[in-house]
Amino acid sequence: MDAEHIVVRGEHVSLAVSPQGAEPQSLRDGDGHEYLWQAGPEWPRRATVLFPIICRVPDDTITVRGQKYPMSQHGFARNRAFDVVDVEESRASFVLAADDETRERFPYDFALAVTYEAHDLSVSITYDVENRGDVPMPFSLGFHPAFAWPLEPDARRTLHELRFDEPEHGPYRRVVENLLTDEEYPSLVGEDRRIGLTDAIFEDGAVIMPSVVSKGLAYLASTGRGVRIEWEGFTGVTLWTKPGAGFVCIEAWRGLPAPQDFAGDFLDKPGNAIVPVGERLQFSYRITLL
């Protein structure tokens, strides 16, 4: 552990995490090869946690029990310093709990715990969302990691693909100004369960797959290097890059951006999860280096 990052290690993997946003900064194998985008002008972040919204809400404002609260894009968790707890060689937990600042934006008593654990070639990430208040708590949660694309310097960008575990026939959707549009588009996943990655896919922005059957996929280069990703509790997958940038985001979401015309109470926003009083919901995302 240093002043900026906490590093968890498995036998053949290491993950460096910043307490700021509980955001991973580096994912390396035993030979030191880097799998995460290392930030840049195209996107200044690396692997953000999205909470309590994904993308945006109209007018960057939520309404709770008749009162309006400012809510910035992707929520506030990614911009907050988490408390660091339970640090070991292969494991570290980070916690963000409600305080006066969060209540000015999100009037709920919550705790968001993010735990990273490394083992062999894998890193598992567990998210616990706890409702410490006296009313049901709505929220959305997403993990927004940017993987290097290409995965290594001598791998051609156009020779990278995603292989889903199951057929994915459901339509995908888009956002405009990070608000969800009504249009649905035919699945990009072929009958072979694959998407060949090209910049053209992202000319109109993110590809939002709101309901996926698979619980995992592989991101692979033709050279054989790749990662396997698995998730639990999340219901959708979103893919994003800025065409030509050196990354592709493979995001697990529980929730959706707000529709362009949404004007109701945040409790009723489509896609939100709801935690009963005194309970918690758990989600997980696992990365295995191939």
PDB file of C-alpha atoms in Angstrom:
ATOM      1  CA  MET A   1       0.000   0.000   0.000  1.00  0.00           C
ATOM      2  CA  ASP A   2       1.295   3.506  -0.856  1.00  0.00           C
ATOM      3  CA  ALA A   3      -0.086   6.979  -0.372  1.00  0.00           C
ATOM      4  CA  GLU A   4      -2.238   6.804  -3.481  1.00  0.00           C
ATOM      5  CA  HIS A   5      -3.075   3.169  -4.237  1.00  0.00           C
ATOM      6  CA  ILE A   6      -3.772  -0.048  -2.447  1.00  0.00           C
ATOM      7  CA  VAL A   7      -2.562  -3.140  -4.291  1.00  0.00           C
ATOM      8  CA  VAL A   8      -4.150  -6.573  -3.889  1.00  0.00           C
ATOM      9  CA  ARG A   9      -2.244  -9.541  -5.273  1.00  0.00           C
ATOM     10  CA  GLY A  10      -2.934 -13.102  -6.314  1.00  0.00           C
ATOM     11  CA  GLU A  11      -0.403 -15.617  -7.541  1.00  0.00           C
ATOM     12  CA  HIS A  12      -0.373 -14.191 -11.072  1.00  0.00           C
ATOM     13  CA  VAL A  13      -2.377 -10.964 -10.884  1.00  0.00           C
ATOM     14  CA  SER A  14      -2.214  -7.580  -9.180  1.00  0.00           C
ATOM     15  CA  LEU A  15      -4.820  -4.842  -8.954  1.00  0.00           C
ATOM     16  CA  ALA A  16      -4.081  -1.291  -7.803  1.00  0.00           C
ATOM     17  CA  VAL A  17      -7.086   0.614  -6.421  1.00  0.00           C
ATOM     18  CA  SER A  18      -7.431   4.269  -5.493  1.00  0.00           C
ATOM     19  CA  PRO A  19      -9.571   5.128  -2.456  1.00  0.00           C
ATOM     20  CA  GLN A  20     -10.877   8.017  -4.566  1.00  0.00           C
ATOM     21  CA  GLY A  21     -14.027   6.478  -5.983  1.00  0.00           C
ATOM     22  CA  ALA A  22     -12.744   3.003  -4.985  1.00  0.00           C
ATOM     23  CA  GLU A  23     -11.539   2.976  -8.596  1.00  0.00           C
ATOM     24  CA  PRO A  24      -9.122   0.396 -10.009  1.00  0.00           C
ATOM     25  CA  GLN A  25      -6.088   2.032 -11.598  1.00  0.00           C
ATOM     26  CA  SER A  26      -4.089  -0.906 -12.911  1.00  0.00           C
ATOM     27  CA  LEU A  27      -4.658  -4.595 -13.619  1.00  0.00           C
ATOM     28  CA  ARG A  28      -1.491  -6.550 -14.397  1.00  0.00           C
ATOM     29  CA  ASP A  29      -0.528 -10.157 -14.861  1.00  0.00           C
ATOM     30  CA  GLY A  30       2.552 -11.815 -13.377  1.00  0.00           C
ATOM     31  CA  ASP A  31       4.695 -10.538 -16.247  1.00  0.00           C
ATOM     32  CA  GLY A  32       3.598  -6.956 -15.667  1.00  0.00           C
ATOM     33  CA  HIS A  33       1.338  -6.709 -18.720  1.00  0.00           C
ATOM     34  CA  GLU A  34      -1.316  -3.996 -18.247  1.00  0.00           C
ATOM     35  CA  TYR A  35      -4.952  -4.786 -19.093  1.00  0.00           C
ATOM     36  CA  LEU A  36      -6.620  -1.502 -18.094  1.00  0.00           C
ATOM     37  CA  TRP A  37      -6.711   1.741 -20.049  1.00  0.00           C
ATOM     38  CA  GLN A  38      -4.319   4.155 -18.359  1.00  0.00           C
ATOM     39  CA  ALA A  39      -6.467   7.264 -18.777  1.00  0.00           C
ATOM     40  CA  GLY A  40      -5.962   9.967 -21.372  1.00  0.00           C
ATOM     41  CA  PRO A  41      -7.648  12.926 -23.061  1.00  0.00           C
ATOM     42  CA  GLU A  42     -10.298  10.699 -24.677  1.00  0.00           C
ATOM     43  CA  TRP A  43     -11.480   9.583 -21.209  1.00  0.00           C
ATOM     44  CA  PRO A  44      -9.688  10.670 -18.021  1.00  0.00           C
ATOM     45  CA  ARG A  45     -10.851   7.745 -15.879  1.00  0.00           C
ATOM     46  CA  ARG A  46     -10.076   4.022 -15.795  1.00  0.00           C
ATOM     47  CA  ALA A  47     -12.731   1.887 -14.070  1.00  0.00           C
ATOM     48  CA  THR A  48     -15.376   3.898 -12.243  1.00  0.00           C
ATOM     49  CA  VAL A  49     -18.152   2.817  -9.898  1.00  0.00           C
ATOM     50  CA  LEU A  50     -21.497   4.353 -10.890  1.00  0.00           C
ATOM     51  CA  PHE A  51     -23.888   5.088  -7.989  1.00  0.00           C
ATOM     52  CA  PRO A  52     -26.698   5.973  -7.332  1.00  0.00           C
ATOM     53  CA  ILE A  53     -27.493   6.643 -10.995  1.00  0.00           C
ATOM     54  CA  ILE A  54     -26.157   5.477 -14.342  1.00  0.00           C
ATOM     55  CA  CYS A  55     -25.631   8.110 -17.038  1.00  0.00           C
ATOM     56  CA  ARG A  56     -27.971  11.038 -16.416  1.00  0.00           C
ATOM     57  CA  VAL A  57     -31.390  12.116 -15.227  1.00  0.00           C
ATOM     58  CA  PRO A  58     -33.260  14.990 -16.954  1.00  0.00           C
ATOM     59  CA  ASP A  59     -32.032  18.406 -15.820  1.00  0.00           C
ATOM     60  CA  ASP A  60     -29.461  16.590 -13.665  1.00  0.00           C
ATOM     61  CA  THR A  61     -32.079  16.530 -10.923  1.00  0.00           C
ATOM     62  CA  ILE A  62     -33.946  13.821  -9.049  1.00  0.00           C
ATOM     63  CA  THR A  63     -37.252  14.235  -7.216  1.00  0.00           C
ATOM     64  CA  VAL A  64     -37.743  12.442  -3.901  1.00  0.00           C
ATOM     65  CA  ARG A  65     -41.041  12.817  -2.068  1.00  0.00           C
ATOM     66  CA  GLY A  66     -41.738  16.093  -3.864  1.00  0.00           C
ATOM     67  CA  GLN A  67     -38.336  17.686  -3.251  1.00  0.00           C
ATOM     68  CA  LYS A  68     -35.695  18.194  -5.928  1.00  0.00           C
ATOM     69  CA  TYR A  69     -32.019  17.296  -5.502  1.00  0.00           C
ATOM     70  CA  PRO A  70     -29.058  17.877  -7.841  1.00  0.00           C
ATOM     71  CA  MET A  71     -27.623  14.661  -9.277  1.00  0.00           C
ATOM     72  CA  SER A  72     -24.619  14.783 -11.595  1.00  0.00           C
ATOM     73  CA  GLN A  73     -23.806  12.306 -14.356  1.00  0.00           C
ATOM     74  CA  HIS A  74     -23.123   8.752 -13.114  1.00  0.00           C
ATOM     75  CA  GLY A  75     -23.780   9.838  -9.532  1.00  0.00           C
ATOM     76  CA  PHE A  76     -21.414  11.011  -6.839  1.00  0.00           C
ATOM     77  CA  ALA A  77     -19.629   7.829  -5.712  1.00  0.00           C
ATOM     78  CA  ARG A  78     -16.918   8.069  -8.368  1.00  0.00           C
ATOM     79  CA  ASN A  79     -15.940  11.509  -7.051  1.00  0.00           C
ATOM     80  CA  ARG A  80     -15.875  10.669  -3.352  1.00  0.00           C
ATOM     81  CA  ALA A  81     -13.083   9.330  -1.175  1.00  0.00           C
ATOM     82  CA  PHE A  82     -14.049   5.943   0.278  1.00  0.00           C
ATOM     83  CA  ASP A  83     -12.944   4.771   3.703  1.00  0.00           C
ATOM     84  CA  VAL A  84     -10.411   1.958   3.474  1.00  0.00           C
ATOM     85  CA  VAL A  85     -11.103  -1.067   5.678  1.00  0.00           C
ATOM     86  CA  ASP A  86      -9.970  -4.665   6.024  1.00  0.00           C
ATOM     87  CA  VAL A  87      -6.740  -4.531   3.995  1.00  0.00           C
ATOM     88  CA  GLU A  88      -4.826  -7.771   3.459  1.00  0.00           C
ATOM     89  CA  GLU A  89      -2.330  -9.003   0.880  1.00  0.00           C
ATOM     90  CA  SER A  90      -5.028 -10.301  -1.448  1.00  0.00           C
ATOM     91  CA  ARG A  91      -8.074  -8.358  -0.271  1.00  0.00           C
ATOM     92  CA  ALA A  92      -9.229  -4.815   0.460  1.00  0.00           C
ATOM     93  CA  SER A  93     -12.589  -3.229   1.158  1.00  0.00           C
ATOM     94  CA  PHE A  94     -13.706   0.351   0.603  1.00  0.00           C
ATOM     95  CA  VAL A  95     -16.843   1.918   2.101  1.00  0.00           C
ATOM     96  CA  LEU A  96     -18.788   5.067   1.307  1.00  0.00           C
ATOM     97  CA  ALA A  97     -21.526   5.891   3.827  1.00  0.00           C
ATOM     98  CA  ALA A  98     -24.153   8.606   3.713  1.00  0.00           C
ATOM     99  CA  ASP A  99     -23.134  11.958   5.180  1.00  0.00           C
ATOM    100  CA  ASP A 100     -24.348  15.545   5.068  1.00  0.00           C
ATOM    101  CA  GLU A 101     -22.881  16.047   1.592  1.00  0.00           C
ATOM    102  CA  THR A 102     -24.526  12.984   0.038  1.00  0.00           C
ATOM    103  CA  ARG A 103     -27.882  13.778   1.664  1.00  0.00           C
ATOM    104  CA  GLU A 104     -27.931  17.101  -0.171  1.00  0.00           C
ATOM    105  CA  ARG A 105     -28.047  15.071  -3.401  1.00  0.00           C
ATOM    106  CA  PHE A 106     -29.531  11.740  -2.382  1.00  0.00           C
ATOM    107  CA  PRO A 107     -31.709  11.891   0.750  1.00  0.00           C
ATOM    108  CA  TYR A 108     -31.170   8.310   1.854  1.00  0.00           C
ATOM    109  CA  ASP A 109     -29.015   6.698   4.539  1.00  0.00           C
ATOM    110  CA  PHE A 110     -26.887   4.128   2.745  1.00  0.00           C
ATOM    111  CA  ALA A 111     -23.570   2.332   2.800  1.00  0.00           C
ATOM    112  CA  LEU A 112     -21.846   1.237  -0.394  1.00  0.00           C
ATOM    113  CA  ALA A 113     -19.061  -1.288   0.213  1.00  0.00           C
ATOM    114  CA  VAL A 114     -16.714  -2.373  -2.581  1.00  0.00           C
ATOM    115  CA  THR A 115     -14.426  -5.338  -1.909  1.00  0.00           C
ATOM    116  CA  TYR A 116     -11.602  -6.445  -4.199  1.00  0.00           C
ATOM    117  CA  GLU A 117     -10.060  -9.891  -3.832  1.00  0.00           C
ATOM    118  CA  ALA A 118      -7.279 -11.407  -5.939  1.00  0.00           C
ATOM    119  CA  HIS A 119      -6.623 -15.101  -6.423  1.00  0.00           C
ATOM    120  CA  ASP A 120      -4.427 -16.869  -8.980  1.00  0.00           C
ATOM    121  CA  LEU A 121      -5.313 -15.094 -12.275  1.00  0.00           C
ATOM    122  CA  SER A 122      -8.608 -13.560 -11.122  1.00  0.00           C
ATOM    123  CA  VAL A 123      -9.890 -10.482  -9.355  1.00  0.00           C
ATOM    124  CA  SER A 124     -13.379 -10.568  -7.869  1.00  0.00           C
ATOM    125  CA  ILE A 125     -15.254  -7.390  -7.002  1.00  0.00           C
ATOM    126  CA  THR A 126     -18.218  -7.445  -4.627  1.00  0.00           C
ATOM    127  CA  TYR A 127     -20.606  -4.539  -4.148  1.00  0.00           C
ATOM    128  CA  ASP A 128     -22.884  -4.373  -1.104  1.00  0.00           C
ATOM    129  CA  VAL A 129     -25.578  -1.684  -1.095  1.00  0.00           C
ATOM    130  CA  GLU A 130     -27.128  -1.315   2.355  1.00  0.00           C
ATOM    131  CA  ASN A 131     -30.226   0.676   3.293  1.00  0.00           C
ATOM    132  CA  ARG A 132     -29.657   2.155   6.749  1.00  0.00           C
ATOM    133  CA  GLY A 133     -32.688   4.414   6.579  1.00  0.00           C
ATOM    134  CA  ASP A 134     -36.385   4.071   7.382  1.00  0.00           C
ATOM    135  CA  VAL A 135     -37.818   4.118   3.829  1.00  0.00           C
ATOM    136  CA  PRO A 136     -37.194   1.874   0.798  1.00  0.00           C
ATOM    137  CA  MET A 137     -34.146   3.085  -1.133  1.00  0.00           C
ATOM    138  CA  PRO A 138     -34.001   3.171  -4.957  1.00  0.00           C
ATOM    139  CA  PHE A 139     -30.687   3.233  -6.801  1.00  0.00           C
ATOM    140  CA  SER A 140     -28.789   2.122  -9.876  1.00  0.00           C
ATOM    141  CA  LEU A 141     -25.302   0.622  -9.819  1.00  0.00           C
ATOM    142  CA  GLY A 142     -22.741   0.095 -12.529  1.00  0.00           C
ATOM    143  CA  PHE A 143     -19.103  -0.849 -12.959  1.00  0.00           C
ATOM    144  CA  HIS A 144     -17.410   1.039 -15.812  1.00  0.00           C
ATOM    145  CA  PRO A 145     -13.983  -0.542 -16.502  1.00  0.00           C
ATOM    146  CA  ALA A 146     -12.037   0.458 -19.596  1.00  0.00           C
ATOM    147  CA  PHE A 147      -9.937  -2.399 -20.950  1.00  0.00           C
ATOM    148  CA  ALA A 148      -7.016  -1.751 -23.255  1.00  0.00           C
ATOM    149  CA  TRP A 149      -7.963  -1.974 -26.942  1.00  0.00           C
ATOM    150  CA  PRO A 150      -5.802  -3.333 -28.467  1.00  0.00           C
ATOM    151  CA  LEU A 151      -4.880  -5.675 -25.639  1.00  0.00           C
ATOM    152  CA  GLU A 152      -1.232  -5.572 -26.701  1.00  0.00           C
ATOM    153  CA  PRO A 153       0.679  -3.314 -29.078  1.00  0.00           C
ATOM    154  CA  ASP A 154       1.056  -5.828 -31.913  1.00  0.00           C
ATOM    155  CA  ALA A 155      -2.620  -6.876 -31.905  1.00  0.00           C
ATOM    156  CA  ARG A 156      -4.830  -5.277 -34.572  1.00  0.00           C
ATOM    157  CA  ARG A 157      -7.843  -3.416 -33.158  1.00  0.00           C
ATOM    158  CA  THR A 158     -10.195  -5.016 -35.675  1.00  0.00           C
ATOM    159  CA  LEU A 159      -9.120  -8.501 -34.590  1.00  0.00           C
ATOM    160  CA  HIS A 160     -10.717  -8.284 -31.141  1.00  0.00           C
ATOM    161  CA  GLU A 161     -14.050  -9.807 -30.222  1.00  0.00           C
ATOM    162  CA  LEU A 162     -16.513 -10.487 -27.459  1.00  0.00           C
ATOM    163  CA  ARG A 163     -17.843 -14.012 -26.944  1.00  0.00           C
ATOM    164  CA  PHE A 164     -20.980 -14.202 -24.821  1.00  0.00           C
ATOM    165  CA  ASP A 165     -21.774 -17.359 -22.881  1.00  0.00           C
ATOM    166  CA  GLU A 166     -25.316 -17.550 -24.262  1.00  0.00           C
ATOM    167  CA  PRO A 167     -27.153 -16.394 -27.384  1.00  0.00           C
ATOM    168  CA  GLU A 168     -28.152 -12.745 -27.010  1.00  0.00           C
ATOM    169  CA  HIS A 169     -31.099 -11.971 -29.252  1.00  0.00           C
ATOM    170  CA  GLY A 170     -32.454  -9.019 -27.285  1.00  0.00           C
ATOM    171  CA  PRO A 171     -32.287  -5.540 -28.840  1.00  0.00           C
ATOM    172  CA  TYR A 172     -29.872  -2.878 -27.733  1.00  0.00           C
ATOM    173  CA  ARG A 173     -30.525   0.804 -27.084  1.00  0.00           C
ATOM    174  CA  ARG A 174     -28.741   4.144 -27.265  1.00  0.00           C
ATOM    175  CA  VAL A 175     -28.528   7.365 -25.288  1.00  0.00           C
ATOM    176  CA  VAL A 176     -28.658  10.971 -26.442  1.00  0.00           C
ATOM    177  CA  GLU A 177     -26.904  13.348 -24.060  1.00  0.00           C
ATOM    178  CA  ASN A 178     -26.702  10.300 -21.791  1.00  0.00           C
ATOM    179  CA  LEU A 179     -30.500   9.990 -21.544  1.00  0.00           C
ATOM    180  CA  LEU A 180     -32.168   6.817 -22.813  1.00  0.00           C
ATOM    181  CA  THR A 181     -34.013   6.980 -26.132  1.00  0.00           C
ATOM    182  CA  ASP A 182     -37.052   4.881 -27.024  1.00  0.00           C
ATOM    183  CA  GLU A 183     -35.519   3.269 -30.137  1.00  0.00           C
ATOM    184  CA  GLU A 184     -34.501  -0.378 -30.102  1.00  0.00           C
ATOM    185  CA  TYR A 185     -31.935  -1.883 -32.486  1.00  0.00           C
ATOM    186  CA  PRO A 186     -31.337  -5.500 -33.565  1.00  0.00           C
ATOM    187  CA  SER A 187     -28.780  -7.365 -31.494  1.00  0.00           C
ATOM    188  CA  LEU A 188     -25.143  -7.041 -32.547  1.00  0.00           C
ATOM    189  CA  VAL A 189     -24.431 -10.529 -31.201  1.00  0.00           C
ATOM    190  CA  GLY A 190     -24.249 -13.095 -33.985  1.00  0.00           C
ATOM    191  CA  GLU A 191     -25.586 -16.629 -33.945  1.00  0.00           C
ATOM    192  CA  ASP A 192     -22.087 -17.684 -32.902  1.00  0.00           C
ATOM    193  CA  ARG A 193     -22.558 -15.510 -29.749  1.00  0.00           C
ATOM    194  CA  ARG A 194     -19.834 -13.107 -30.901  1.00  0.00           C
ATOM    195  CA  ILE A 195     -19.414  -9.398 -31.564  1.00  0.00           C
ATOM    196  CA  GLY A 196     -16.451  -8.393 -33.695  1.00  0.00           C
ATOM    197  CA  LEU A 197     -15.273  -5.065 -32.294  1.00  0.00           C
ATOM    198  CA  THR A 198     -14.938  -2.112 -34.660  1.00  0.00           C
ATOM    199  CA  ASP A 199     -14.985   1.627 -34.117  1.00  0.00           C
ATOM    200  CA  ALA A 200     -18.048   1.848 -36.360  1.00  0.00           C
ATOM    201  CA  ILE A 201     -20.173   0.178 -33.678  1.00  0.00           C
ATOM    202  CA  PHE A 202     -19.579   3.182 -31.433  1.00  0.00           C
ATOM    203  CA  GLU A 203     -20.048   6.014 -33.911  1.00  0.00           C
ATOM    204  CA  ASP A 204     -23.440   6.710 -32.307  1.00  0.00           C
ATOM    205  CA  GLY A 205     -22.225   6.196 -28.752  1.00  0.00           C
ATOM    206  CA  ALA A 206     -22.654   3.429 -26.220  1.00  0.00           C
ATOM    207  CA  VAL A 207     -24.320   0.088 -26.978  1.00  0.00           C
ATOM    208  CA  ILE A 208     -26.725  -0.598 -24.119  1.00  0.00           C
ATOM    209  CA  MET A 209     -27.896  -4.188 -23.746  1.00  0.00           C
ATOM    210  CA  PRO A 210     -30.529  -3.742 -21.008  1.00  0.00           C
ATOM    211  CA  SER A 211     -31.311  -7.407 -20.430  1.00  0.00           C
ATOM    212  CA  VAL A 212     -28.733 -10.107 -21.103  1.00  0.00           C
ATOM    213  CA  VAL A 213     -29.109 -13.859 -20.722  1.00  0.00           C
ATOM    214  CA  SER A 214     -25.393 -14.509 -20.245  1.00  0.00           C
ATOM    215  CA  LYS A 215     -23.633 -14.389 -16.892  1.00  0.00           C
ATOM    216  CA  GLY A 216     -20.259 -13.975 -18.550  1.00  0.00           C
ATOM    217  CA  LEU A 217     -18.292 -13.219 -21.691  1.00  0.00           C
ATOM    218  CA  ALA A 218     -14.725 -13.236 -22.974  1.00  0.00           C
ATOM    219  CA  TYR A 219     -12.892 -10.273 -24.473  1.00  0.00           C
ATOM    220  CA  LEU A 220     -10.223 -11.654 -26.799  1.00  0.00           C
ATOM    221  CA  ALA A 221      -7.506 -10.557 -29.187  1.00  0.00           C
ATOM    222  CA  SER A 222      -6.467 -12.692 -32.144  1.00  0.00           C
ATOM    223  CA  THR A 223      -3.084 -13.105 -30.439  1.00  0.00           C
ATOM    224  CA  GLY A 224      -4.812 -15.146 -27.724  1.00  0.00           C
ATOM    225  CA  ARG A 225      -4.545 -12.583 -24.959  1.00  0.00           C
ATOM    226  CA  GLY A 226      -7.825 -11.774 -23.268  1.00  0.00           C
ATOM    227  CA  VAL A 227      -9.979 -11.585 -20.179  1.00  0.00           C
ATOM    228  CA  ARG A 228     -13.032 -13.484 -19.019  1.00  0.00           C
ATOM    229  CA  ILE A 229     -15.696 -11.463 -17.232  1.00  0.00           C
ATOM    230  CA  GLU A 230     -18.487 -12.875 -15.075  1.00  0.00           C
ATOM    231  CA  TRP A 231     -21.190 -11.109 -13.088  1.00  0.00           C
ATOM    232  CA  GLU A 232     -23.989 -11.751 -10.614  1.00  0.00           C
ATOM    233  CA  GLY A 233     -26.857  -9.443  -9.686  1.00  0.00           C
ATOM    234  CA  PHE A 234     -26.318  -7.169 -12.657  1.00  0.00           C
ATOM    235  CA  THR A 235     -28.944  -7.384 -15.385  1.00  0.00           C
ATOM    236  CA  GLY A 236     -27.418  -5.590 -18.363  1.00  0.00           C
ATOM    237  CA  VAL A 237     -24.155  -4.996 -20.189  1.00  0.00           C
ATOM    238  CA  THR A 238     -23.056  -1.795 -21.880  1.00  0.00           C
ATOM    239  CA  LEU A 239     -20.186  -1.385 -24.343  1.00  0.00           C
ATOM    240  CA  TRP A 240     -18.559   1.966 -25.021  1.00  0.00           C
ATOM    241  CA  THR A 241     -15.558   3.749 -26.409  1.00  0.00           C
ATOM    242  CA  LYS A 242     -14.765   6.906 -28.290  1.00  0.00           C
ATOM    243  CA  PRO A 243     -13.871   5.769 -31.816  1.00  0.00           C
ATOM    244  CA  GLY A 244     -10.125   5.531 -32.180  1.00  0.00           C
ATOM    245  CA  ALA A 245      -9.419   5.645 -28.440  1.00  0.00           C
ATOM    246  CA  GLY A 246      -7.296   2.914 -26.892  1.00  0.00           C
ATOM    247  CA  PHE A 247      -9.985   1.326 -24.758  1.00  0.00           C
ATOM    248  CA  VAL A 248     -13.285  -0.487 -24.751  1.00  0.00           C
ATOM    249  CA  CYS A 249     -15.547  -0.373 -21.708  1.00  0.00           C
ATOM    250  CA  ILE A 250     -17.350  -3.604 -20.808  1.00  0.00           C
ATOM    251  CA  GLU A 251     -19.778  -2.491 -18.134  1.00  0.00           C
ATOM    252  CA  ALA A 252     -22.161  -4.426 -15.918  1.00  0.00           C
ATOM    253  CA  TRP A 253     -25.268  -2.453 -14.971  1.00  0.00           C
ATOM    254  CA  ARG A 254     -28.129  -2.872 -12.543  1.00  0.00           C
ATOM    255  CA  GLY A 255     -30.303  -0.092 -13.762  1.00  0.00           C
ATOM    256  CA  LEU A 256     -30.652   2.170 -16.784  1.00  0.00           C
ATOM    257  CA  PRO A 257     -30.182   5.791 -17.752  1.00  0.00           C
ATOM    258  CA  ALA A 258     -33.326   7.818 -17.207  1.00  0.00           C
ATOM    259  CA  PRO A 259     -35.625   8.096 -20.216  1.00  0.00           C
ATOM    260  CA  GLN A 260     -35.449  11.454 -21.974  1.00  0.00           C
ATOM    261  CA  ASP A 261     -38.939  12.397 -20.796  1.00  0.00           C
ATOM    262  CA  PHE A 262     -38.780  11.001 -17.250  1.00  0.00           C
ATOM    263  CA  ALA A 263     -40.245  13.426 -14.704  1.00  0.00           C
ATOM    264  CA  GLY A 264     -41.458  11.279 -11.811  1.00  0.00           C
ATOM    265  CA  ASP A 265     -40.217  10.419  -8.351  1.00  0.00           C
ATOM    266  CA  PHE A 266     -36.826   8.716  -8.276  1.00  0.00           C
ATOM    267  CA  LEU A 267     -38.490   5.722  -6.644  1.00  0.00           C
ATOM    268  CA  ASP A 268     -40.356   5.173  -9.913  1.00  0.00           C
ATOM    269  CA  LYS A 269     -37.457   5.634 -12.348  1.00  0.00           C
ATOM    270  CA  PRO A 270     -37.409   2.651 -14.737  1.00  0.00           C
ATOM    271  CA  GLY A 271     -34.651   0.157 -14.059  1.00  0.00           C
ATOM    272  CA  ASN A 272     -33.875   1.130 -10.476  1.00  0.00           C
ATOM    273  CA  ALA A 273     -33.206  -1.512  -7.852  1.00  0.00           C
ATOM    274  CA  ILE A 274     -34.903  -0.981  -4.487  1.00  0.00           C
ATOM    275  CA  VAL A 275     -33.413  -1.999  -1.135  1.00  0.00           C
ATOM    276  CA  PRO A 276     -35.956  -2.626   1.648  1.00  0.00           C
ATOM    277  CA  VAL A 277     -35.428  -0.933   4.997  1.00  0.00           C
ATOM    278  CA  GLY A 278     -32.600  -2.511   6.981  1.00  0.00           C
ATOM    279  CA  GLU A 279     -31.515  -4.823   4.152  1.00  0.00           C
ATOM    280  CA  ARG A 280     -28.794  -4.892   1.531  1.00  0.00           C
ATOM    281  CA  LEU A 281     -28.320  -6.084  -2.034  1.00  0.00           C
ATOM    282  CA  GLN A 282     -25.126  -7.680  -3.330  1.00  0.00           C
ATOM    283  CA  PHE A 283     -23.597  -7.652  -6.818  1.00  0.00           C
ATOM    284  CA  SER A 284     -20.361  -9.066  -8.174  1.00  0.00           C
ATOM    285  CA  TYR A 285     -18.031  -8.724 -11.161  1.00  0.00           C
ATOM    286  CA  ARG A 286     -15.110 -11.076 -11.750  1.00  0.00           C
ATOM    287  CA  ILE A 287     -12.183 -10.639 -14.140  1.00  0.00           C
ATOM    288  CA  THR A 288      -9.946 -13.577 -15.049  1.00  0.00           C
ATOM    289  CA  LEU A 289      -6.858 -13.052 -17.173  1.00  0.00           C
ATOM    290  CA  LEU A 290      -6.600 -15.540 -20.039  1.00  0.00           C
TER     291      LEU A 290
END
